[in-house]
């Protein structure tokens, strides 16, 4: 498939999703629900629509273990930093090094996470390429972005990229919904904590998901943590995007998953009712190990989601208690 064909398919999918009237739930990978009273704007069912939030990876590219190859759209690449279709050359990447500690921000920002080639986001050329990418997605019709691996980039770089996106697209920065994956860990460098990225947009509040697991796996009435304590000492509600699980945490047993049955179902309903943060409902598929892919997927394609019984897809957004609580 060519890049042009992929672009046309993306546009058709986004148009189909956004133009369909939705009253009870959305069949998209990420369900973005406006925050309720106590967490920003009040939820208004009349404004509810199915928006597409694009998951963007801008910190890194392919792994250095792959000498060279060709992407699914036919674009070539290698492990020296040559990506001609994107316009990247070796000078657009940081010098190869592995993160040696998360207590040193420079190591986290400038070295390779999991052996992936690390883009130099301080470079004007890299910022220009990335901002063009975001603007193109906005032109396709996406409503906003989830930005991956944000703590692996300096806060000023991420902010500069978003400012460029706003300028090029003719939008206000506040009109571009933007949530960032920043896994807070007090044992890590102060410079890479979530609070440093709040000028750019919301941050994923992982502690919320961890606390839900503690509460719903045990007893809501007992233990050292109670429901009223959930938002204590974490990101302010209006700047937090929250979830019960995501594609990473479900695989490392850090959060509740579909395997937890009723506890998982109840936690999702609770998240949609509790006045904290912007809820994100994760809809995935059954997995058996950390590398399990989608049912029927190959190296180059993923079949359409099948929500029928025993299909392997969870289709969480269709659960009555989930789409009911959205309303």
Coordinates of C-alpha atoms in Angstrom, one line a residue, residues 56-58 61 83-89 92-93 119-137 160-162 164-165 168:
X56 CA 1.7 9.6 18.1
X57 CA 5.2 8.3 18.6
X58 CA 7.7 11.2 18.2
X61 CA 12.0 5.5 15.4
X83 CA 14.6 7.8 6.7
X84 CA 14.3 9.5 3.3
X85 CA 10.4 9.5 3.2
X86 CA 10.3 11.3 6.6
X87 CA 13.3 13.5 5.7
X88 CA 15.5 12.3 8.5
X89 CA 19.3 11.7 8.3
X92 CA 18.6 14.3 13.2
X93 CA 19.3 11.7 15.9
X119 CA 15.3 11.7 17.6
X120 CA 16.9 15.0 18.6
X121 CA 13.8 17.0 19.4
X122 CA 15.8 20.2 20.1
X123 CA 16.7 20.3 16.4
X124 CA 14.6 22.9 14.4
X125 CA 14.5 20.4 11.4
X126 CA 13.1 17.6 13.6
X127 CA 10.6 19.9 15.1
X128 CA 9.5 21.0 11.7
X129 CA 9.0 17.5 10.5
X130 CA 7.1 16.4 13.6
X131 CA 4.9 19.5 13.6
X132 CA 4.0 18.9 9.9
X133 CA 3.0 15.3 10.9
X134 CA 0.6 16.6 13.6
X135 CA -0.9 19.2 11.3
X136 CA -1.5 16.6 8.6
X137 CA -3.4 14.4 11.1
X160 CA 8.0 24.0 21.2
X161 CA 6.6 21.3 18.9
X162 CA 3.0 21.9 20.0
X164 CA 4.6 25.0 16.0
X165 CA 1.6 22.8 15.4
X168 CA 1.0 26.0 11.3

